Every structure is written in structure tokens, then in C-alpha cells.
Amino acid sequence: MPITANNPNRKSWLDVPVDSDFPIQNIPFGVFLTKENIVTVGTRIGDYAIDLGALQQLNYFEGIELTDDMFMQDTLNDFISDGKKTWRLVRNRIADIFDETNPKLRDNDKHKEVVVFKISEVEMQLPVLIGDYTDFYSSKEHATNVGKMFRDPENALLPNWLHIPVGYHGRSSTIIPSGIPVHRPMGQTLPNGETTPVFGPSRLVDFELETAFITTDVNIMGENIPVYEAEDYIFGMVLLNDWSARDIQKWEYVPLGPFLAKNFASSISPWIVTLDALEPFRTKGPKQNPAPLPYLQLKGKHAFDINLEVAITPKNGVENVVSHTNFKYMYWTMSQQLAHHTSNGCRINSGDMMGSGTISGPTPDSFGSMLELTWGGKNPIQMNDGSERKFINDYDTVTIKGYSKNNEVRIGFGEVTSQLLPPFVRQ
């Protein structure tokens, strides 16, 4: 089935600002609260939020097999479960409805009143009920930098890293949408030179620049998915700030890996950009040497050219962009991550989320964490207000943005932004 929604010549009858992340060729999916306090599934074009529940009630999806309440829910899980054919049919239909040449909704003011909202009039929600969350560790540059800092610089990568997409199971209960503040976590740390740990607030809170993909129902328990089929089960992608407490992590991660240092908060952007929308931005990833085992071998373009940046804004201050990088640098692809995840028969469900791991590029300004950008705090970053940052300070706001762009179209993710607050105090 062709992806007619991606036609780069298509224009919308809704006004779309130049360089908007959300032209009519994007059509992401999310969940929002309307000004009437109704929760609905929606999409976005320009600076307008589209109520898909209202569109369905008004019969604009006639001919597409959907349950009666598909878009009148507080999560996207059921829609995602319907699979790739339905996603594509719905995206194509939305593109037709909002095409500048289609008068059906354009010229119906009564319908537009209940379908189209200014983005400032809605409140974005978590788009899916995330049952399980896995975080990978798939940037070779990031893994190498961390290995150099904490282990042997001559053998920065552990022996398994070039053979498997390393990952760990995270905590879905603390995944939050953009705009929700995060409290500095408490935990055990081991002060330098000491042999007994102490308990208190983390002093080394960090961001991790990541993306994440959302799955549909992939398999039954015991079944593995071939790597060349994996993309059929990926609904789309979001931006992810996987907050980390580096001092807690340093003390706790041996022998079983990240735990409380990572599960206190993970912030995601509210709009899920489909793989269909990202189709024009496919590219080849880095050459993998040694060649992966046969079940992970994949030919063709399975990486995506997505520009990413991170900014830190002090309280009442101005934005300081601290990192520019690109998703295409990732050593292990999403297809390989999902194929490996199911290789032992692990069941993957609709709404599961898979983090990429910190995305770092080959140059110091493209590193995806403060740990790397300041090299463990040894090289502080200068802010515009004259202050320095080794890690994230209380009341700093961290914002991650991402977009793909070619000569014809720009497809963006918007942003994920969150302020770091002091430790939570019980009243």
C-alpha cells in the first residue's frame, strides 16, 4: 500500500509555519486533553491539534475498519495493536482530509469547531500505556567514552559489546510526558576515598540524549522475530531524556547494572512520529565489524537521519545549546535491537517502549550526556550567564529537540523538556 501521506508536494488548508516540525507530511499521533476536559487521541498539523475521536464520530474514517471508540480513548494502545496496515490507512486518510484541495472539512465550520484546536488550547498526555520499558546501550561512541572514563582506556568496550545490542529492563512507572518536572533523586553514594556509603541527594544528575521506539504486539511467548521483519512491528519514535544519577550509578551498577540511578524519571516527547513519516530519511548506519551473528545481519538502509540537540536553560535564564548529534550514528539499529530482544522468546506487547541508549557522535560537541561533555566534570561547560555546569543544577530545564530534513520536507518531533527540582519533601 503506497504512503500517499508522504507526498512532498501536498499542502494543507491549515496554516503551517515555515520550518514547522509538523507539516501535513508528518501526521504524528498523541493523546491530549481538550479545553472541555475531554481526553482524546489526536494528531498535529502546524500549530493545530486534531481531535481524531471527533473525526471518527463525524464519519471521516468511513471505509476503514476501526472499532467505534478507537480514537475516543486515553491511550494509543488499541490503535497501535491494529497494525501497520491500519496505521497507514489512517495516516493517508488524515492527509486527504486536510489537503488544501479537499473542501469536506475545510468548508464545514461546524465540524471544524469540534475537530481543530490551537495547540495552546490542549494539554498533552502520555501517549501510550507503557507496559514494559527496555533501554539499550547502542552508541559505540558513548560506550567507548564511558569505558575510557571508568575502565581501561585501551579496552574501553567490553568483549560482548560488538556482538549484541546490550540493554537492560527499565521502569515504566516513572516514564512521564514533556513538561512534567523531575525531582533530584535520593540514594546511596560512595564519597571519594571512603569505604562506607552515605545516603542523600544525588550530586551528579545528568541527562541522556536518546530516542525511543514504540512497538505493536510482536510475538507470542517463545517466538522470535526475524531481523528483516522487525520494522513491521515498530509504530513510531519519540525523543527520550533518560535522566541519570551518575554518583548513585557508579556505586550500585556492579554487578547487576543500572537500577535506582536510572529509574527515577524518563521524559518523552508527546507526539509519536511514525516510521512511515520517517521513510524519506533512511540511511545506512556505521559499518559493523566484526559482522554480527546471522540472526542480526541486515542489508540496506535501516538507520535514520535525525538531527538532535540538547539545551540547558537556567532558572530565569536563556537557553544554552550544549550538544548537536544525529541518530544515524547509532551502531545497532532498531531492527537489530527488536530482533535481539525477541531472540530468546521474550514477548513484546503493544505500547512497549525501547530506548536507544545515549546517542553520541564522533566529536566532543556531539556527545549525548554531561558525563561526556564535561568528561566527568573535569571540563565544565560555560553558560551564557557566566555560570558553569558540570552536571545539571536544581531549577535547570533540559530540552531535547529532533528533526529530519531534506530538500523537500522537514519532519520533526517537537521537543521533550523538563525542569530539575530539588529533592521531594513530604509535607
CSV table of C-alpha atoms in Angstrom, one decimal:
chain,number,residue,atom,x,y,z
A,1,MET,CA,0.0,0.0,0.0
A,2,PRO,CA,1.6,3.4,-1.0
A,3,ILE,CA,2.2,6.0,1.6
A,4,THR,CA,0.3,8.8,0.0
A,5,ALA,CA,0.6,10.9,3.1
A,6,ASN,CA,4.2,11.4,2.4
A,7,ASN,CA,3.7,13.3,-0.9
A,8,PRO,CA,6.1,16.2,-0.6
A,9,ASN,CA,4.0,18.4,-2.9
A,10,ARG,CA,0.9,18.2,-0.6
A,11,LYS,CA,-0.1,21.3,1.2
A,12,SER,CA,-2.7,21.7,4.0
A,13,TRP,CA,-5.6,24.1,4.2
A,14,LEU,CA,-4.4,24.7,7.8
A,15,ASP,CA,-1.6,27.3,8.2
A,16,VAL,CA,1.8,25.6,8.7
A,17,PRO,CA,4.7,27.9,9.7
A,18,VAL,CA,7.9,27.7,7.7
A,19,ASP,CA,10.2,25.0,9.2
A,20,SER,CA,7.4,23.6,11.4
A,21,ASP,CA,8.2,20.1,12.8
A,22,PHE,CA,4.6,19.2,11.8
A,23,PRO,CA,3.8,19.7,8.2
A,24,ILE,CA,1.0,17.6,6.6
A,25,GLN,CA,3.6,15.0,5.7
A,26,ASN,CA,4.3,14.2,9.3
A,27,ILE,CA,0.9,13.3,10.9
A,28,PRO,CA,2.2,12.1,14.3
A,29,PHE,CA,-0.1,10.5,16.9
A,30,GLY,CA,-0.6,11.6,20.5
A,31,VAL,CA,-3.2,12.0,23.3
A,32,PHE,CA,-4.4,15.3,24.6
A,33,LEU,CA,-6.9,16.9,26.9
A,34,THR,CA,-9.1,19.4,25.2
A,35,LYS,CA,-10.3,22.7,26.7
A,36,GLU,CA,-13.6,20.9,27.5
A,37,ASN,CA,-11.5,18.4,29.6
A,38,ILE,CA,-12.1,15.6,27.2
A,39,VAL,CA,-9.2,13.1,26.6
A,40,THR,CA,-8.8,12.1,23.0
A,41,VAL,CA,-6.4,10.6,20.5
A,42,GLY,CA,-5.1,13.2,18.1
A,43,THR,CA,-2.7,14.3,15.5
A,44,ARG,CA,-1.0,17.6,14.8
A,45,ILE,CA,-0.6,19.8,11.7
A,46,GLY,CA,1.4,23.0,12.2
A,47,ASP,CA,0.2,24.6,15.4
A,48,TYR,CA,-3.1,22.8,15.4
A,49,ALA,CA,-4.1,19.7,17.4
A,50,ILE,CA,-6.6,17.5,15.5
A,51,ASP,CA,-9.2,15.5,17.5
A,52,LEU,CA,-9.3,12.1,15.8
A,53,GLY,CA,-12.1,11.0,18.2
A,54,ALA,CA,-14.4,13.8,16.8
A,55,LEU,CA,-13.3,13.0,13.2
A,56,GLN,CA,-14.3,9.4,13.8
A,57,GLN,CA,-17.7,10.3,15.3
A,58,LEU,CA,-18.3,12.5,12.2
A,59,ASN,CA,-17.6,9.5,10.0
A,60,TYR,CA,-14.5,10.8,8.3
A,61,PHE,CA,-12.8,7.4,8.6
A,62,GLU,CA,-15.6,5.6,6.7
A,63,GLY,CA,-14.3,2.6,4.9
A,64,ILE,CA,-11.5,1.9,7.3
A,65,GLU,CA,-12.2,-0.9,9.8
A,66,LEU,CA,-11.9,0.7,13.2
A,67,THR,CA,-13.7,-0.1,16.5
A,68,ASP,CA,-16.3,2.5,17.3
A,69,ASP,CA,-14.3,4.0,20.1
A,70,MET,CA,-10.8,3.6,18.6
A,71,PHE,CA,-9.9,7.3,19.0
A,72,MET,CA,-12.0,8.1,22.0
A,73,GLN,CA,-9.6,6.6,24.5
A,74,ASP,CA,-6.9,7.9,26.8
A,75,THR,CA,-4.1,5.9,25.1
A,76,LEU,CA,-3.0,4.8,21.7
A,77,ASN,CA,-2.5,1.2,22.6
A,78,ASP,CA,-5.6,-0.2,20.8
A,79,PHE,CA,-4.8,1.7,17.6
A,80,ILE,CA,-1.2,0.5,17.7
A,81,SER,CA,-2.4,-3.1,18.2
A,82,ASP,CA,-4.4,-2.8,14.9
A,83,GLY,CA,-1.1,-3.0,13.0
A,84,LYS,CA,0.8,-1.3,10.2
A,85,LYS,CA,-2.0,-1.6,7.5
A,86,THR,CA,-4.4,0.4,9.7
A,87,TRP,CA,-1.8,3.0,10.7
A,88,ARG,CA,-1.1,3.6,7.0
A,89,LEU,CA,-4.7,3.8,6.0
A,90,VAL,CA,-5.5,6.3,8.8
A,91,ARG,CA,-2.4,8.5,8.1
A,92,ASN,CA,-3.3,8.5,4.4
A,93,ARG,CA,-6.9,9.5,5.1
A,94,ILE,CA,-5.9,12.3,7.5
A,95,ALA,CA,-3.6,13.7,4.8
A,96,ASP,CA,-6.5,13.6,2.4
A,97,ILE,CA,-8.9,15.3,4.8
A,98,PHE,CA,-6.5,18.2,5.5
A,99,ASP,CA,-5.3,18.5,1.9
A,100,GLU,CA,-5.8,22.1,0.6
A,101,THR,CA,-7.9,20.8,-2.3
A,102,ASN,CA,-10.4,18.9,-0.1
A,103,PRO,CA,-13.4,21.0,0.9
A,104,LYS,CA,-15.2,18.4,3.0
A,105,LEU,CA,-13.9,19.5,6.4
A,106,ARG,CA,-12.2,22.7,5.2
A,107,ASP,CA,-15.6,24.3,4.4
A,108,ASN,CA,-17.6,22.9,7.3
A,109,ASP,CA,-17.2,25.4,10.1
A,110,LYS,CA,-19.5,23.3,12.5
A,111,HIS,CA,-17.2,20.3,12.1
A,112,LYS,CA,-14.0,22.3,12.4
A,113,GLU,CA,-15.2,23.7,15.7
A,114,VAL,CA,-15.1,20.3,17.4
A,115,VAL,CA,-12.1,18.8,15.4
A,116,VAL,CA,-9.5,21.5,15.2
A,117,PHE,CA,-7.9,23.2,18.2
A,118,LYS,CA,-5.0,25.6,18.7
A,119,ILE,CA,-2.1,23.6,20.2
A,120,SER,CA,-2.0,26.1,23.0
A,121,GLU,CA,-5.6,25.1,24.0
A,122,VAL,CA,-4.8,21.4,24.6
A,123,GLU,CA,-2.7,19.6,27.3
A,124,MET,CA,-0.6,16.8,26.0
A,125,GLN,CA,-0.7,13.5,27.9
A,126,LEU,CA,1.5,10.3,27.9
A,127,PRO,CA,0.5,8.8,24.5
A,128,VAL,CA,0.6,5.1,25.4
A,129,LEU,CA,0.2,2.9,28.5
A,130,ILE,CA,3.7,1.6,28.6
A,131,GLY,CA,3.7,-1.9,30.0
A,132,ASP,CA,7.4,-2.6,29.6
A,133,TYR,CA,10.4,-0.4,29.0
A,134,THR,CA,13.8,-1.6,27.8
A,135,ASP,CA,16.8,0.7,27.5
A,136,PHE,CA,19.6,-0.2,25.1
A,137,TYR,CA,23.2,0.9,25.1
A,138,SER,CA,23.8,1.1,21.3
A,139,SER,CA,26.1,4.1,20.6
A,140,LYS,CA,29.6,3.0,20.1
A,141,GLU,CA,31.0,6.5,20.7
A,142,HIS,CA,29.1,6.7,24.0
A,143,ALA,CA,30.1,3.2,25.2
A,144,THR,CA,33.7,4.0,24.3
A,145,ASN,CA,33.7,7.3,26.2
A,146,VAL,CA,32.2,5.7,29.3
A,147,GLY,CA,34.7,2.8,29.1
A,148,LYS,CA,37.6,5.2,28.9
A,149,MET,CA,36.4,7.1,31.9
A,150,PHE,CA,35.5,4.2,34.2
A,151,ARG,CA,37.6,1.2,32.9
A,152,ASP,CA,40.6,0.6,30.8
A,153,PRO,CA,41.1,3.3,28.1
A,154,GLU,CA,42.8,0.7,25.9
A,155,ASN,CA,39.9,-1.7,26.2
A,156,ALA,CA,37.0,0.7,26.5
A,157,LEU,CA,34.4,-1.7,25.0
A,158,LEU,CA,33.5,-4.8,26.9
A,159,PRO,CA,34.0,-8.0,24.9
A,160,ASN,CA,30.3,-8.6,24.2
A,161,TRP,CA,29.5,-5.0,23.0
A,162,LEU,CA,30.3,-5.5,19.3
A,163,HIS,CA,28.3,-8.8,19.2
A,164,ILE,CA,25.0,-8.0,20.9
A,165,PRO,CA,22.8,-4.9,21.4
A,166,VAL,CA,23.4,-4.5,25.1
A,167,GLY,CA,20.3,-3.5,27.1
A,168,TYR,CA,18.6,-3.6,30.5
A,169,HIS,CA,15.0,-3.6,31.6
A,170,GLY,CA,13.9,-0.2,33.0
A,171,ARG,CA,10.9,1.0,35.0
A,172,SER,CA,7.7,2.1,33.1
A,173,SER,CA,6.0,3.7,36.1
A,174,THR,CA,8.3,6.8,36.0
A,175,ILE,CA,8.1,7.5,32.3
A,176,ILE,CA,6.5,11.0,32.0
A,177,PRO,CA,5.5,13.3,29.2
A,178,SER,CA,7.3,16.5,28.3
A,179,GLY,CA,6.7,19.4,30.7
A,180,ILE,CA,6.5,17.4,33.9
A,181,PRO,CA,9.3,18.4,36.4
A,182,VAL,CA,11.6,15.9,37.9
A,183,HIS,CA,12.9,15.8,41.4
A,184,ARG,CA,16.6,15.3,42.2
A,185,PRO,CA,16.8,11.7,43.5
A,186,MET,CA,18.0,10.5,46.8
A,187,GLY,CA,20.2,7.5,47.0
A,188,GLN,CA,23.4,5.8,48.2
A,189,THR,CA,26.7,7.0,47.0
A,190,LEU,CA,30.3,6.3,48.0
A,191,PRO,CA,32.3,9.5,48.5
A,192,ASN,CA,35.8,9.6,47.0
A,193,GLY,CA,38.3,8.0,49.3
A,194,GLU,CA,35.7,6.5,51.6
A,195,THR,CA,34.8,2.8,52.2
A,196,THR,CA,31.3,3.3,53.7
A,197,PRO,CA,28.4,4.7,51.6
A,198,VAL,CA,26.2,7.6,52.6
A,199,PHE,CA,22.6,8.4,51.8
A,200,GLY,CA,21.5,11.7,50.4
A,201,PRO,CA,20.6,13.7,47.2
A,202,SER,CA,22.5,12.8,44.1
A,203,ARG,CA,25.1,15.4,43.3
A,204,LEU,CA,25.6,14.3,39.7
A,205,VAL,CA,22.3,14.4,37.9
A,206,ASP,CA,22.6,14.1,34.2
A,207,PHE,CA,20.5,14.0,31.0
A,208,GLU,CA,20.8,11.2,28.4
A,209,LEU,CA,20.0,12.2,24.9
A,210,GLU,CA,18.0,9.3,23.4
A,211,THR,CA,15.2,8.4,21.2
A,212,ALA,CA,12.8,5.5,21.8
A,213,PHE,CA,10.5,3.4,19.6
A,214,ILE,CA,7.0,2.1,20.5
A,215,THR,CA,6.0,-1.4,19.4
A,216,THR,CA,2.8,-3.1,18.4
A,217,ASP,CA,2.1,-6.7,19.5
A,218,VAL,CA,5.1,-8.5,18.2
A,219,ASN,CA,5.0,-12.2,19.1
A,220,ILE,CA,3.7,-14.9,21.3
A,221,MET,CA,5.9,-16.1,24.2
A,222,GLY,CA,8.7,-18.3,22.8
A,223,GLU,CA,8.6,-16.9,19.3
A,224,ASN,CA,11.5,-14.9,17.9
A,225,ILE,CA,11.1,-12.3,15.1
A,226,PRO,CA,13.5,-12.2,12.1
A,227,VAL,CA,15.5,-9.0,11.9
A,228,TYR,CA,14.2,-8.3,8.4
A,229,GLU,CA,10.6,-8.2,9.7
A,230,ALA,CA,11.3,-6.2,12.9
A,231,GLU,CA,10.3,-2.8,11.4
A,232,ASP,CA,6.8,-4.1,10.7
A,233,TYR,CA,6.2,-4.1,14.5
A,234,ILE,CA,7.6,-0.6,15.2
A,235,PHE,CA,4.8,2.0,15.3
A,236,GLY,CA,7.0,5.1,15.7
A,237,MET,CA,9.5,7.1,17.6
A,238,VAL,CA,9.7,9.7,20.4
A,239,LEU,CA,12.5,11.8,21.9
A,240,LEU,CA,13.7,10.5,25.3
A,241,ASN,CA,15.6,12.1,28.1
A,242,ASP,CA,16.6,9.1,30.2
A,243,TRP,CA,17.7,11.0,33.4
A,244,SER,CA,20.6,9.5,35.3
A,245,ALA,CA,22.2,10.0,38.7
A,246,ARG,CA,25.9,9.3,37.9
A,247,ASP,CA,27.1,9.1,41.5
A,248,ILE,CA,24.4,6.6,42.5
A,249,GLN,CA,25.0,4.6,39.4
A,250,LYS,CA,28.8,4.4,40.0
A,251,TRP,CA,28.2,2.8,43.4
A,252,GLU,CA,25.3,0.5,42.5
A,253,TYR,CA,25.8,-0.8,38.9
A,254,VAL,CA,28.2,-3.6,39.7
A,255,PRO,CA,27.3,-6.4,39.5
A,256,LEU,CA,23.8,-6.2,38.0
A,257,GLY,CA,23.8,-2.9,36.2
A,258,PRO,CA,21.6,0.3,36.4
A,259,PHE,CA,18.9,0.4,39.0
A,260,LEU,CA,17.8,3.4,41.2
A,261,ALA,CA,20.2,5.7,39.3
A,262,LYS,CA,18.1,5.3,36.2
A,263,ASN,CA,14.5,4.6,37.2
A,264,PHE,CA,13.6,7.8,39.0
A,265,ALA,CA,12.5,9.5,35.8
A,266,SER,CA,12.4,9.2,32.0
A,267,SER,CA,10.9,12.0,30.0
A,268,ILE,CA,9.5,11.6,26.5
A,269,SER,CA,8.1,13.9,23.8
A,270,PRO,CA,4.3,13.6,23.5
A,271,TRP,CA,4.0,13.1,19.7
A,272,ILE,CA,4.9,9.7,18.2
A,273,VAL,CA,6.3,10.1,14.7
A,274,THR,CA,5.6,7.0,12.6
A,275,LEU,CA,8.3,5.1,10.7
A,276,ASP,CA,6.2,5.8,7.6
A,277,ALA,CA,6.7,9.5,8.1
A,278,LEU,CA,10.5,8.9,8.5
A,279,GLU,CA,10.7,6.8,5.4
A,280,PRO,CA,12.4,9.6,3.3
A,281,PHE,CA,15.2,9.8,5.8
A,282,ARG,CA,16.5,6.3,5.7
A,283,THR,CA,20.3,5.9,5.6
A,284,LYS,CA,23.0,3.4,6.2
A,285,GLY,CA,24.4,3.0,9.7
A,286,PRO,CA,28.0,2.5,10.6
A,287,LYS,CA,29.8,-0.5,9.3
A,288,GLN,CA,29.6,-3.3,11.8
A,289,ASN,CA,32.9,-5.1,12.4
A,290,PRO,CA,33.1,-7.9,13.2
A,291,ALA,CA,30.0,-8.9,11.3
A,292,PRO,CA,27.1,-9.7,13.7
A,293,LEU,CA,25.8,-13.3,14.0
A,294,PRO,CA,23.4,-14.3,11.2
A,295,TYR,CA,20.2,-13.6,13.2
A,296,LEU,CA,21.3,-9.9,13.4
A,297,GLN,CA,22.6,-9.4,9.9
A,298,LEU,CA,20.7,-6.9,7.9
A,299,LYS,CA,21.3,-5.3,4.5
A,300,GLY,CA,20.0,-2.0,3.2
A,301,LYS,CA,19.2,1.3,4.9
A,302,HIS,CA,17.8,0.7,8.4
A,303,ALA,CA,19.2,3.8,10.2
A,304,PHE,CA,17.5,7.2,10.1
A,305,ASP,CA,19.0,10.7,9.6
A,306,ILE,CA,17.6,12.6,12.6
A,307,ASN,CA,19.2,15.8,13.8
A,308,LEU,CA,19.3,16.1,17.6
A,309,GLU,CA,20.2,18.8,20.0
A,310,VAL,CA,20.2,19.4,23.8
A,311,ALA,CA,19.8,22.7,25.6
A,312,ILE,CA,20.1,23.7,29.2
A,313,THR,CA,18.2,26.8,30.5
A,314,PRO,CA,18.9,28.0,34.0
A,315,LYS,CA,16.1,29.4,36.1
A,316,ASN,CA,15.0,32.8,34.6
A,317,GLY,CA,17.9,32.4,32.2
A,318,VAL,CA,18.4,31.9,28.5
A,319,GLU,CA,18.8,28.7,26.5
A,320,ASN,CA,22.3,27.2,26.1
A,321,VAL,CA,22.6,24.6,23.4
A,322,VAL,CA,25.3,22.1,24.6
A,323,SER,CA,25.1,19.2,22.1
A,324,HIS,CA,24.3,18.6,18.4
A,325,THR,CA,24.3,15.0,17.2
A,326,ASN,CA,22.4,12.6,14.9
A,327,PHE,CA,20.6,9.3,15.3
A,328,LYS,CA,22.3,7.9,12.3
A,329,TYR,CA,25.5,7.4,14.4
A,330,MET,CA,23.9,4.5,16.3
A,331,TYR,CA,25.9,1.3,15.9
A,332,TRP,CA,22.9,-1.1,16.5
A,333,THR,CA,19.7,-0.4,14.6
A,334,MET,CA,16.2,-0.5,16.0
A,335,SER,CA,15.6,-3.7,13.9
A,336,GLN,CA,18.6,-5.4,15.4
A,337,GLN,CA,17.5,-4.3,18.9
A,338,LEU,CA,14.0,-5.7,18.5
A,339,ALA,CA,15.2,-8.9,16.8
A,340,HIS,CA,17.7,-9.5,19.6
A,341,HIS,CA,15.1,-8.7,22.3
A,342,THR,CA,12.8,-11.5,20.9
A,343,SER,CA,15.6,-13.9,20.1
A,344,ASN,CA,15.0,-15.8,23.4
A,345,GLY,CA,11.2,-15.7,23.0
A,346,CYS,CA,10.6,-12.7,25.2
A,347,ARG,CA,7.1,-11.4,24.5
A,348,ILE,CA,6.7,-7.8,23.2
A,349,ASN,CA,3.3,-6.1,23.5
A,350,SER,CA,1.5,-3.0,22.1
A,351,GLY,CA,2.8,0.1,23.8
A,352,ASP,CA,6.2,-1.3,24.9
A,353,MET,CA,9.0,1.2,24.7
A,354,MET,CA,12.6,0.6,23.7
A,355,GLY,CA,15.2,3.4,24.4
A,356,SER,CA,18.1,3.8,22.1
A,357,GLY,CA,20.7,4.4,24.8
A,358,THR,CA,22.6,7.7,24.9
A,359,ILE,CA,23.3,9.0,21.4
A,360,SER,CA,26.8,10.4,21.0
A,361,GLY,CA,28.6,11.4,17.8
A,362,PRO,CA,32.3,11.3,16.9
A,363,THR,CA,33.1,14.9,18.1
A,364,PRO,CA,33.1,16.4,21.6
A,365,ASP,CA,30.2,18.8,20.7
A,366,SER,CA,28.1,15.8,19.7
A,367,PHE,CA,28.3,13.8,23.0
A,368,GLY,CA,24.9,13.0,24.4
A,369,SER,CA,25.4,13.5,28.2
A,370,MET,CA,27.0,15.8,30.6
A,371,LEU,CA,29.2,12.9,31.7
A,372,GLU,CA,30.9,13.0,28.3
A,373,LEU,CA,30.5,16.7,27.5
A,374,THR,CA,32.4,17.7,30.7
A,375,TRP,CA,34.4,14.5,30.9
A,376,GLY,CA,33.2,13.5,34.3
A,377,GLY,CA,33.1,17.1,35.5
A,378,LYS,CA,36.7,17.9,34.6
A,379,ASN,CA,35.8,20.3,31.8
A,380,PRO,CA,32.8,22.4,32.9
A,381,ILE,CA,30.5,24.0,30.3
A,382,GLN,CA,30.3,27.8,30.3
A,383,MET,CA,26.7,29.1,30.4
A,384,ASN,CA,25.7,32.4,28.8
A,385,ASP,CA,25.2,34.0,32.2
A,386,GLY,CA,28.8,33.3,33.2
A,387,SER,CA,28.0,30.3,35.4
A,388,GLU,CA,29.4,26.8,34.8
A,389,ARG,CA,27.8,23.4,34.6
A,390,LYS,CA,29.5,20.0,35.4
A,391,PHE,CA,26.1,18.3,35.7
A,392,ILE,CA,22.5,19.6,35.9
A,393,ASN,CA,21.7,22.1,38.7
A,394,ASP,CA,18.4,22.4,40.5
A,395,TYR,CA,15.9,24.5,38.6
A,396,ASP,CA,17.7,24.0,35.3
A,397,THR,CA,15.5,23.0,32.4
A,398,VAL,CA,16.7,20.4,29.9
A,399,THR,CA,15.2,20.4,26.4
A,400,ILE,CA,15.8,17.9,23.6
A,401,LYS,CA,14.7,18.6,20.1
A,402,GLY,CA,14.9,16.5,17.0
A,403,TYR,CA,14.0,16.7,13.3
A,404,SER,CA,14.8,15.2,9.9
A,405,LYS,CA,15.1,17.4,6.8
A,406,ASN,CA,15.9,17.1,3.1
A,407,ASN,CA,15.3,19.4,0.1
A,408,GLU,CA,11.6,18.6,0.1
A,409,VAL,CA,10.3,18.3,3.6
A,410,ARG,CA,11.1,18.6,7.3
A,411,ILE,CA,9.7,16.1,9.8
A,412,GLY,CA,10.2,16.9,13.4
A,413,PHE,CA,9.4,15.5,16.9
A,414,GLY,CA,8.8,18.8,18.7
A,415,GLU,CA,10.6,18.6,22.0
A,416,VAL,CA,10.9,16.9,25.3
A,417,THR,CA,11.5,19.4,28.1
A,418,SER,CA,11.7,19.1,31.9
A,419,GLN,CA,12.9,21.1,34.8
A,420,LEU,CA,15.0,19.5,37.6
A,421,LEU,CA,13.7,20.4,41.0
A,422,PRO,CA,15.3,19.8,44.5
A,423,PRO,CA,14.6,16.5,46.3
A,424,PHE,CA,11.0,15.8,47.1
A,425,VAL,CA,10.0,16.9,50.6
A,426,ARG,CA,7.0,15.3,52.2
A,427,GLN,CA,4.5,17.8,53.7
